[in-house]
Amino acid sequence: MPLHRHRRPSSRSRPPAPPPRPIAPKTRRKHRIRRWSRIIALMVLISPLFVSGGVVAGALWFDTSLHREPILTDYPNRPAAGRGSNWLLVGSDSRQGLTIEQQKDLTTGGDIGNGRTDTILLVHIPRLGSNRRATMVSIPRDSYVSIPDHGHDKINAAFAIGGGLLLTQTLEQVTGLRLDHYAEIGFSGFASLVNALGGTTVCLAAPVTDPLAGLDLPAGCQQLGGRNALGYVRTRATPRADLDRMVNQRQFLSRLLNRATSPAVWLNPWYWHSVPRASADALTVDHGDHVWDLAQLGWMLRESSTTLTVPIGEFTTNDAGSVVVWNHDAARELFDALASDAPVPTSTVDRP
């Protein structure tokens, strides 16, 4: 009987494979959700690194771009270093670098030569580990003091004669405090910095109108851009004139720094270039100051601080014009407290 081989069926004779079943819509949706979940998780992990890198890069650029001058230099009989640290903050009314159009827009008035101080603020930062607040002391620009090698005059004259160098030496001699840091800002720089931060909110108990400062503000809370902010910290069209102006300057500085150190600014990439650029263009600091010093100052002043004006004895007139004479006993008590990093006398603190 013949043997028959069993032959495999040809592949051609195989029935075609059924088409793959389409993925159900719910399955596709799950895949998309999983994919986007991974993407979002990755972004959450990376974004802090991105933010940190941007902040660090901006800080390094800012530090190298700061304008520095040798302001705080040693000299014979300079006061010894105290506890904590002391800043001198100066607002100059110099028009240097402003065009005629900019002077008109900012209502600065005409050129006044080398410039004077519109704001003099002494800021004491308590030593590390202290639970006390920073102290801001306004120095009236018409304070009648002894200026090294120039006799007695308004403290304003020290800046006009010898700039920040002579002003700091004058203040160190009359207060007995060693100044550790210095920062100066002019008209244009101040307005540009406020604009770079998107403006700052102030709340006015009464309207303020001052044609000399280009100011016409209603009562209530409002956002001030650079032009109006400059007018606000300059105006003396208030019941207490220069005394009110110094209070306004301290309050505005705190609000400005609160804005600058808020997450809305330093977590927003939009501000990472504009704010450091405006700050670097606006500020002049001592050659030993750095961005981390400014950061500490801003952090300490961002909220509440102890604020006051140097104790005043009388307002009078002499060869220097209308001057402010300090209450020297009360002023000495205040400056001794700051030198030892002790609480300031309560009698000198602002009473809103």
mmCIF file of C-alpha atoms in Angstrom:
data_model
loop_
_atom_site.group_PDB
_atom_site.id
_atom_site.type_symbol
_atom_site.label_atom_id
_atom_site.label_comp_id
_atom_site.label_asym_id
_atom_site.label_seq_id
_atom_site.Cartn_x
_atom_site.Cartn_y
_atom_site.Cartn_z
ATOM 1 C CA MET A 1 0.000 0.000 0.000
ATOM 2 C CA PRO A 2 1.609 3.217 -0.980
ATOM 3 C CA LEU A 3 2.489 5.668 1.717
ATOM 4 C CA HIS A 4 1.055 9.134 1.313
ATOM 5 C CA ARG A 5 2.883 12.055 2.818
ATOM 6 C CA HIS A 6 0.800 14.406 4.835
ATOM 7 C CA ARG A 7 1.352 17.778 3.247
ATOM 8 C CA ARG A 8 0.980 21.004 5.148
ATOM 9 C CA PRO A 9 -1.542 23.312 3.739
ATOM 10 C CA SER A 10 0.041 26.153 1.776
ATOM 11 C CA SER A 11 0.210 29.500 3.454
ATOM 12 C CA ARG A 12 -1.872 30.736 0.622
ATOM 13 C CA SER A 13 -4.640 28.499 1.758
ATOM 14 C CA ARG A 14 -4.628 29.989 5.289
ATOM 15 C CA PRO A 15 -7.554 32.174 6.081
ATOM 16 C CA PRO A 16 -6.599 35.865 6.432
ATOM 17 C CA ALA A 17 -5.908 37.111 9.956
ATOM 18 C CA PRO A 18 -8.678 39.162 11.397
ATOM 19 C CA PRO A 19 -7.980 42.926 11.477
ATOM 20 C CA PRO A 20 -6.836 44.335 14.835
ATOM 21 C CA ARG A 21 -9.630 45.491 16.970
ATOM 22 C CA PRO A 22 -9.822 49.268 17.228
ATOM 23 C CA ILE A 23 -8.817 50.737 20.577
ATOM 24 C CA ALA A 24 -11.846 51.778 22.469
ATOM 25 C CA PRO A 25 -12.233 55.563 22.993
ATOM 26 C CA LYS A 26 -11.953 55.106 26.764
ATOM 27 C CA THR A 27 -8.605 53.329 26.375
ATOM 28 C CA ARG A 28 -7.248 56.095 24.125
ATOM 29 C CA ARG A 29 -8.407 58.646 26.664
ATOM 30 C CA LYS A 30 -6.605 56.788 29.454
ATOM 31 C CA HIS A 31 -3.395 56.752 27.403
ATOM 32 C CA ARG A 32 -3.637 60.511 26.782
ATOM 33 C CA ILE A 33 -4.309 61.185 30.442
ATOM 34 C CA ARG A 34 -1.306 59.081 31.446
ATOM 35 C CA ARG A 35 0.920 60.868 28.938
ATOM 36 C CA TRP A 36 -0.147 64.340 30.066
ATOM 37 C CA SER A 37 0.174 63.304 33.705
ATOM 38 C CA ARG A 38 3.804 62.388 33.072
ATOM 39 C CA ILE A 39 4.421 65.668 31.245
ATOM 40 C CA ILE A 40 2.849 67.709 34.058
ATOM 41 C CA ALA A 41 4.783 65.768 36.706
ATOM 42 C CA LEU A 42 8.013 66.430 34.809
ATOM 43 C CA MET A 43 7.202 70.138 34.559
ATOM 44 C CA VAL A 44 6.488 70.275 38.297
ATOM 45 C CA LEU A 45 9.868 68.680 38.983
ATOM 46 C CA ILE A 46 11.773 70.892 36.554
ATOM 47 C CA SER A 47 10.081 74.262 37.208
ATOM 48 C CA PRO A 48 11.758 74.873 40.616
ATOM 49 C CA LEU A 49 15.126 74.282 38.974
ATOM 50 C CA PHE A 50 14.173 76.636 36.155
ATOM 51 C CA VAL A 51 12.989 79.321 38.591
ATOM 52 C CA SER A 52 16.044 78.910 40.828
ATOM 53 C CA GLY A 53 18.374 79.085 37.851
ATOM 54 C CA GLY A 54 16.687 82.229 36.571
ATOM 55 C CA VAL A 55 16.819 83.925 39.972
ATOM 56 C CA VAL A 56 20.485 83.021 40.503
ATOM 57 C CA ALA A 57 21.466 84.147 37.000
ATOM 58 C CA GLY A 58 19.598 87.428 37.455
ATOM 59 C CA ALA A 59 21.206 88.013 40.857
ATOM 60 C CA LEU A 60 24.720 87.402 39.520
ATOM 61 C CA TRP A 61 24.135 89.710 36.570
ATOM 62 C CA PHE A 62 22.689 92.358 38.897
ATOM 63 C CA ASP A 63 25.674 92.173 41.246
ATOM 64 C CA THR A 64 28.189 92.653 38.435
ATOM 65 C CA SER A 65 26.132 95.523 36.953
ATOM 66 C CA LEU A 66 25.837 97.639 40.110
ATOM 67 C CA HIS A 67 27.508 101.047 39.991
ATOM 68 C CA ARG A 68 30.003 101.180 42.865
ATOM 69 C CA GLU A 69 31.988 104.044 44.367
ATOM 70 C CA PRO A 70 34.446 104.203 47.294
ATOM 71 C CA ILE A 71 32.054 105.872 49.745
ATOM 72 C CA LEU A 72 32.717 104.202 53.110
ATOM 73 C CA THR A 73 36.433 104.733 53.614
ATOM 74 C CA ASP A 74 38.515 104.798 56.787
ATOM 75 C CA TYR A 75 39.716 108.088 58.265
ATOM 76 C CA PRO A 76 41.166 109.219 61.613
ATOM 77 C CA ASN A 77 38.792 108.867 64.596
ATOM 78 C CA ARG A 78 36.177 106.968 62.631
ATOM 79 C CA PRO A 79 33.564 105.377 64.967
ATOM 80 C CA ALA A 80 34.146 101.734 65.832
ATOM 81 C CA ALA A 81 31.858 99.053 64.442
ATOM 82 C CA GLY A 82 28.789 98.393 66.570
ATOM 83 C CA ARG A 83 26.395 95.481 66.801
ATOM 84 C CA GLY A 84 24.148 94.778 63.861
ATOM 85 C CA SER A 85 24.684 96.788 60.688
ATOM 86 C CA ASN A 86 23.829 100.307 59.551
ATOM 87 C CA TRP A 87 22.747 101.481 56.112
ATOM 88 C CA LEU A 88 22.626 105.007 54.758
ATOM 89 C CA LEU A 89 19.974 105.394 52.058
ATOM 90 C CA VAL A 90 20.123 108.609 50.049
ATOM 91 C CA GLY A 91 17.667 110.013 47.555
ATOM 92 C CA SER A 92 19.400 112.588 45.376
ATOM 93 C CA ASP A 93 17.593 115.320 43.461
ATOM 94 C CA SER A 94 20.303 115.389 40.800
ATOM 95 C CA ARG A 95 18.967 115.857 37.246
ATOM 96 C CA GLN A 96 22.103 114.353 35.722
ATOM 97 C CA GLY A 97 21.297 112.320 32.614
ATOM 98 C CA LEU A 98 17.752 113.667 32.277
ATOM 99 C CA THR A 99 16.686 115.327 29.046
ATOM 100 C CA ILE A 100 14.611 118.514 29.093
ATOM 101 C CA GLU A 101 11.543 116.434 28.202
ATOM 102 C CA GLN A 102 12.199 114.010 31.078
ATOM 103 C CA GLN A 103 12.647 116.884 33.516
ATOM 104 C CA LYS A 104 9.302 118.302 32.422
ATOM 105 C CA ASP A 105 7.587 114.913 32.652
ATOM 106 C CA LEU A 106 8.923 114.246 36.158
ATOM 107 C CA THR A 107 8.356 117.895 37.214
ATOM 108 C CA THR A 108 11.877 118.116 38.592
ATOM 109 C CA GLY A 109 12.478 121.793 37.922
ATOM 110 C CA GLY A 110 15.659 123.086 36.309
ATOM 111 C CA ASP A 111 19.231 121.914 36.686
ATOM 112 C CA ILE A 112 20.635 122.513 40.172
ATOM 113 C CA GLY A 113 24.236 121.533 39.561
ATOM 114 C CA ASN A 114 25.750 118.756 41.646
ATOM 115 C CA GLY A 115 22.480 117.888 43.340
ATOM 116 C CA ARG A 116 21.293 117.729 46.914
ATOM 117 C CA THR A 117 19.769 115.086 49.127
ATOM 118 C CA ASP A 118 16.002 114.836 48.932
ATOM 119 C CA THR A 119 15.969 111.865 51.310
ATOM 120 C CA ILE A 120 18.381 110.764 54.048
ATOM 121 C CA LEU A 121 17.456 107.525 55.818
ATOM 122 C CA LEU A 122 19.535 105.746 58.423
ATOM 123 C CA VAL A 123 18.528 102.069 58.661
ATOM 124 C CA HIS A 124 19.689 99.785 61.468
ATOM 125 C CA ILE A 125 19.516 96.020 60.854
ATOM 126 C CA PRO A 126 19.652 93.987 64.108
ATOM 127 C CA ARG A 127 22.334 91.336 64.493
ATOM 128 C CA LEU A 128 21.655 87.864 63.146
ATOM 129 C CA GLY A 129 19.438 85.841 65.467
ATOM 130 C CA SER A 130 17.746 88.869 66.993
ATOM 131 C CA ASN A 131 13.963 88.908 66.954
ATOM 132 C CA ARG A 132 13.785 92.688 66.734
ATOM 133 C CA ARG A 133 12.670 94.626 63.703
ATOM 134 C CA ALA A 134 14.749 96.962 61.595
ATOM 135 C CA THR A 135 14.770 100.653 62.558
ATOM 136 C CA MET A 136 14.400 103.470 60.014
ATOM 137 C CA VAL A 137 15.481 106.944 61.123
ATOM 138 C CA SER A 138 14.762 109.944 58.901
ATOM 139 C CA ILE A 139 17.376 112.700 58.987
ATOM 140 C CA PRO A 140 15.874 116.093 58.035
ATOM 141 C CA ARG A 141 17.859 117.470 55.118
ATOM 142 C CA ASP A 142 17.945 120.897 56.811
ATOM 143 C CA SER A 143 19.572 119.468 59.960
ATOM 144 C CA TYR A 144 22.164 121.932 61.254
ATOM 145 C CA VAL A 145 25.332 119.918 61.887
ATOM 146 C CA SER A 146 29.113 120.123 61.885
ATOM 147 C CA ILE A 147 30.563 119.117 58.504
ATOM 148 C CA PRO A 148 34.198 117.911 58.639
ATOM 149 C CA ASP A 149 36.554 120.703 57.471
ATOM 150 C CA HIS A 150 33.594 122.913 56.448
ATOM 151 C CA GLY A 151 32.171 124.281 59.697
ATOM 152 C CA HIS A 152 28.463 124.175 60.538
ATOM 153 C CA ASP A 153 25.839 124.015 57.808
ATOM 154 C CA LYS A 154 22.790 122.058 56.698
ATOM 155 C CA ILE A 155 23.542 118.375 56.292
ATOM 156 C CA ASN A 156 22.338 118.834 52.720
ATOM 157 C CA ALA A 157 25.434 120.912 52.066
ATOM 158 C CA ALA A 158 27.711 117.972 52.873
ATOM 159 C CA PHE A 159 26.320 116.048 49.919
ATOM 160 C CA ALA A 160 26.443 119.082 47.620
ATOM 161 C CA ILE A 161 30.088 119.726 48.557
ATOM 162 C CA GLY A 162 31.530 116.232 48.719
ATOM 163 C CA GLY A 163 28.872 113.766 47.594
ATOM 164 C CA GLY A 164 28.229 110.528 49.434
ATOM 165 C CA LEU A 165 31.777 110.405 50.825
ATOM 166 C CA LEU A 166 31.459 113.638 52.827
ATOM 167 C CA LEU A 167 27.825 112.943 53.733
ATOM 168 C CA THR A 168 28.666 109.572 55.303
ATOM 169 C CA GLN A 169 31.608 111.004 57.225
ATOM 170 C CA THR A 170 29.404 113.826 58.499
ATOM 171 C CA LEU A 171 26.714 111.423 59.687
ATOM 172 C CA GLU A 172 29.221 109.098 61.330
ATOM 173 C CA GLN A 173 30.693 112.018 63.261
ATOM 174 C CA VAL A 174 27.392 113.506 64.449
ATOM 175 C CA THR A 175 25.768 110.157 65.328
ATOM 176 C CA GLY A 176 28.754 108.160 66.577
ATOM 177 C CA LEU A 177 27.603 105.242 64.414
ATOM 178 C CA ARG A 178 29.763 103.445 61.880
ATOM 179 C CA LEU A 179 27.974 103.069 58.548
ATOM 180 C CA ASP A 180 28.415 99.631 56.992
ATOM 181 C CA HIS A 181 26.465 100.022 53.742
ATOM 182 C CA TYR A 182 25.447 102.822 51.378
ATOM 183 C CA ALA A 183 22.881 103.102 48.587
ATOM 184 C CA GLU A 184 21.922 106.171 46.547
ATOM 185 C CA ILE A 185 19.197 106.690 43.958
ATOM 186 C CA GLY A 186 18.317 109.678 41.761
ATOM 187 C CA PHE A 187 15.071 111.028 40.336
ATOM 188 C CA SER A 188 15.088 109.134 37.057
ATOM 189 C CA GLY A 189 16.271 105.877 38.611
ATOM 190 C CA PHE A 190 13.558 105.987 41.250
ATOM 191 C CA ALA A 191 10.772 106.504 38.711
ATOM 192 C CA SER A 192 12.156 103.783 36.429
ATOM 193 C CA LEU A 193 12.401 101.282 39.290
ATOM 194 C CA VAL A 194 8.801 101.898 40.372
ATOM 195 C CA ASN A 195 7.651 101.415 36.771
ATOM 196 C CA ALA A 196 9.689 98.213 36.414
ATOM 197 C CA LEU A 197 7.889 96.792 39.464
ATOM 198 C CA GLY A 198 4.506 97.629 37.960
ATOM 199 C CA GLY A 199 3.797 100.508 40.348
ATOM 200 C CA THR A 200 3.120 100.593 44.082
ATOM 201 C CA THR A 201 -0.098 101.039 46.042
ATOM 202 C CA VAL A 202 -0.523 103.873 48.547
ATOM 203 C CA CYS A 203 -3.550 104.781 50.645
ATOM 204 C CA LEU A 204 -4.155 108.483 51.265
ATOM 205 C CA ALA A 205 -6.323 109.798 54.087
ATOM 206 C CA ALA A 206 -6.802 113.091 52.216
ATOM 207 C CA PRO A 207 -6.235 114.404 48.677
ATOM 208 C CA VAL A 208 -2.741 115.664 47.851
ATOM 209 C CA THR A 209 -2.303 118.458 45.326
ATOM 210 C CA ASP A 210 1.113 119.959 44.654
ATOM 211 C CA PRO A 211 1.814 121.714 41.320
ATOM 212 C CA LEU A 212 5.520 121.969 42.195
ATOM 213 C CA ALA A 213 5.738 118.165 42.368
ATOM 214 C CA GLY A 214 3.270 117.629 39.511
ATOM 215 C CA LEU A 215 0.903 115.878 41.898
ATOM 216 C CA ASP A 216 -2.893 115.697 42.010
ATOM 217 C CA LEU A 217 -3.977 112.586 43.919
ATOM 218 C CA PRO A 218 -7.448 111.854 45.333
ATOM 219 C CA ALA A 219 -8.005 110.346 48.770
ATOM 220 C CA GLY A 220 -8.117 106.556 49.042
ATOM 221 C CA CYS A 221 -5.971 103.631 47.900
ATOM 222 C CA GLN A 222 -4.441 103.866 44.437
ATOM 223 C CA GLN A 223 -1.628 102.513 42.308
ATOM 224 C CA LEU A 224 1.190 104.991 41.648
ATOM 225 C CA GLY A 225 3.464 104.755 38.638
ATOM 226 C CA GLY A 226 6.966 106.183 38.613
ATOM 227 C CA ARG A 227 6.027 109.803 37.899
ATOM 228 C CA ASN A 228 3.385 110.115 40.637
ATOM 229 C CA ALA A 229 5.453 108.060 43.072
ATOM 230 C CA LEU A 230 8.333 110.510 42.682
ATOM 231 C CA GLY A 231 5.985 113.430 43.289
ATOM 232 C CA TYR A 232 4.509 111.705 46.338
ATOM 233 C CA VAL A 233 7.836 111.189 48.130
ATOM 234 C CA ARG A 234 8.918 114.753 47.290
ATOM 235 C CA THR A 235 5.826 116.763 48.149
ATOM 236 C CA ARG A 236 5.678 119.047 51.178
ATOM 237 C CA ALA A 237 2.136 120.220 50.421
ATOM 238 C CA THR A 238 0.805 118.652 53.631
ATOM 239 C CA PRO A 239 -0.057 120.047 57.080
ATOM 240 C CA ARG A 240 3.365 119.183 58.603
ATOM 241 C CA ALA A 241 5.385 119.819 55.429
ATOM 242 C CA ASP A 242 8.820 118.174 55.651
ATOM 243 C CA LEU A 243 7.873 116.035 58.670
ATOM 244 C CA ASP A 244 4.990 114.473 56.726
ATOM 245 C CA ARG A 245 7.244 114.005 53.734
ATOM 246 C CA MET A 246 9.720 111.949 55.758
ATOM 247 C CA VAL A 247 6.904 109.730 57.044
ATOM 248 C CA ASN A 248 5.637 109.280 53.468
ATOM 249 C CA GLN A 249 9.132 108.370 52.287
ATOM 250 C CA ARG A 250 9.544 105.660 54.923
ATOM 251 C CA GLN A 251 6.102 104.194 54.262
ATOM 252 C CA PHE A 252 6.599 104.211 50.504
ATOM 253 C CA LEU A 253 10.012 102.562 50.781
ATOM 254 C CA SER A 254 8.514 99.737 52.846
ATOM 255 C CA ARG A 255 5.722 99.232 50.314
ATOM 256 C CA LEU A 256 8.163 99.306 47.401
ATOM 257 C CA LEU A 257 10.422 96.708 49.009
ATOM 258 C CA ASN A 258 7.428 94.589 49.957
ATOM 259 C CA ARG A 259 6.455 94.588 46.303
ATOM 260 C CA ALA A 260 10.007 93.835 45.132
ATOM 261 C CA THR A 261 10.365 90.833 47.473
ATOM 262 C CA SER A 262 6.906 89.392 46.814
ATOM 263 C CA PRO A 263 6.491 86.038 44.995
ATOM 264 C CA ALA A 264 4.418 87.902 42.395
ATOM 265 C CA VAL A 265 7.678 89.551 41.289
ATOM 266 C CA TRP A 266 10.543 87.127 41.909
ATOM 267 C CA LEU A 267 8.627 84.058 40.712
ATOM 268 C CA ASN A 268 7.494 85.825 37.542
ATOM 269 C CA PRO A 269 9.994 85.517 34.642
ATOM 270 C CA TRP A 270 8.597 88.763 33.220
ATOM 271 C CA TYR A 271 10.396 90.662 36.005
ATOM 272 C CA TRP A 272 13.676 88.737 35.972
ATOM 273 C CA HIS A 273 15.220 91.133 33.483
ATOM 274 C CA SER A 274 13.327 94.414 33.921
ATOM 275 C CA VAL A 275 13.684 94.733 37.713
ATOM 276 C CA PRO A 276 17.428 93.897 37.967
ATOM 277 C CA ARG A 277 18.101 96.147 34.963
ATOM 278 C CA ALA A 278 16.169 99.084 36.464
ATOM 279 C CA SER A 279 17.776 98.528 39.886
ATOM 280 C CA ALA A 280 21.303 98.321 38.501
ATOM 281 C CA ASP A 281 20.763 101.477 36.440
ATOM 282 C CA ALA A 282 19.210 103.332 39.390
ATOM 283 C CA LEU A 283 21.496 102.513 42.316
ATOM 284 C CA THR A 284 24.925 103.652 43.383
ATOM 285 C CA VAL A 285 26.389 101.614 46.247
ATOM 286 C CA ASP A 286 29.626 101.438 48.195
ATOM 287 C CA HIS A 287 32.390 99.354 46.642
ATOM 288 C CA GLY A 288 31.965 96.727 49.381
ATOM 289 C CA ASP A 289 28.219 96.216 48.880
ATOM 290 C CA HIS A 290 26.701 93.294 46.997
ATOM 291 C CA VAL A 291 23.352 91.968 45.883
ATOM 292 C CA TRP A 292 23.040 89.791 49.006
ATOM 293 C CA ASP A 293 23.399 92.896 51.198
ATOM 294 C CA LEU A 294 20.599 94.591 49.281
ATOM 295 C CA ALA A 295 18.513 91.410 49.534
ATOM 296 C CA GLN A 296 18.892 91.375 53.323
ATOM 297 C CA LEU A 297 17.915 95.049 53.496
ATOM 298 C CA GLY A 298 14.847 94.481 51.346
ATOM 299 C CA TRP A 299 13.811 91.431 53.372
ATOM 300 C CA MET A 300 14.113 93.282 56.694
ATOM 301 C CA LEU A 301 12.171 96.327 55.471
ATOM 302 C CA ARG A 302 9.536 94.491 53.438
ATOM 303 C CA GLU A 303 6.948 94.643 56.218
ATOM 304 C CA SER A 304 6.771 96.410 59.561
ATOM 305 C CA SER A 305 9.771 98.193 61.000
ATOM 306 C CA THR A 306 10.345 100.717 63.749
ATOM 307 C CA THR A 307 10.170 104.161 62.134
ATOM 308 C CA LEU A 308 11.041 107.567 63.525
ATOM 309 C CA THR A 309 12.565 110.951 62.810
ATOM 310 C CA VAL A 310 15.690 112.038 64.649
ATOM 311 C CA PRO A 311 14.527 113.950 67.777
ATOM 312 C CA ILE A 312 14.101 117.634 66.954
ATOM 313 C CA GLY A 313 14.779 120.454 69.384
ATOM 314 C CA GLU A 314 13.686 123.468 67.339
ATOM 315 C CA PHE A 315 13.191 124.986 63.918
ATOM 316 C CA THR A 316 15.109 128.225 63.588
ATOM 317 C CA THR A 317 16.878 130.549 61.159
ATOM 318 C CA ASN A 318 20.565 131.447 61.007
ATOM 319 C CA ASP A 319 23.254 132.185 58.420
ATOM 320 C CA ALA A 320 22.503 128.846 56.709
ATOM 321 C CA GLY A 321 18.812 129.746 56.315
ATOM 322 C CA SER A 322 15.895 127.834 57.825
ATOM 323 C CA VAL A 323 17.412 124.944 59.761
ATOM 324 C CA VAL A 324 16.449 122.042 62.019
ATOM 325 C CA VAL A 325 18.285 121.776 65.332
ATOM 326 C CA TRP A 326 18.281 118.344 66.935
ATOM 327 C CA ASN A 327 17.386 117.595 70.539
ATOM 328 C CA HIS A 328 20.933 116.468 71.240
ATOM 329 C CA ASP A 329 20.245 114.595 74.490
ATOM 330 C CA ALA A 330 17.389 112.566 72.972
ATOM 331 C CA ALA A 331 19.352 112.048 69.754
ATOM 332 C CA ARG A 332 22.359 110.756 71.716
ATOM 333 C CA GLU A 333 20.131 108.300 73.589
ATOM 334 C CA LEU A 334 18.721 107.070 70.265
ATOM 335 C CA PHE A 335 22.085 106.617 68.556
ATOM 336 C CA ASP A 336 23.609 104.915 71.622
ATOM 337 C CA ALA A 337 20.748 102.397 71.539
ATOM 338 C CA LEU A 338 21.379 101.681 67.856
ATOM 339 C CA ALA A 339 25.129 101.308 68.434
ATOM 340 C CA SER A 340 24.521 98.650 71.096
ATOM 341 C CA ASP A 341 21.719 96.999 69.087
ATOM 342 C CA ALA A 342 19.260 97.750 71.892
ATOM 343 C CA PRO A 343 15.582 98.770 71.602
ATOM 344 C CA VAL A 344 15.217 102.459 70.742
ATOM 345 C CA PRO A 345 13.544 104.793 73.256
ATOM 346 C CA THR A 346 9.771 104.529 72.837
ATOM 347 C CA SER A 347 9.407 108.305 73.048
ATOM 348 C CA THR A 348 11.098 108.676 69.661
ATOM 349 C CA VAL A 349 8.990 106.144 67.727
ATOM 350 C CA ASP A 350 6.382 107.380 65.239
ATOM 351 C CA ARG A 351 2.852 107.729 66.514
ATOM 352 C CA PRO A 352 0.594 107.395 63.416
#
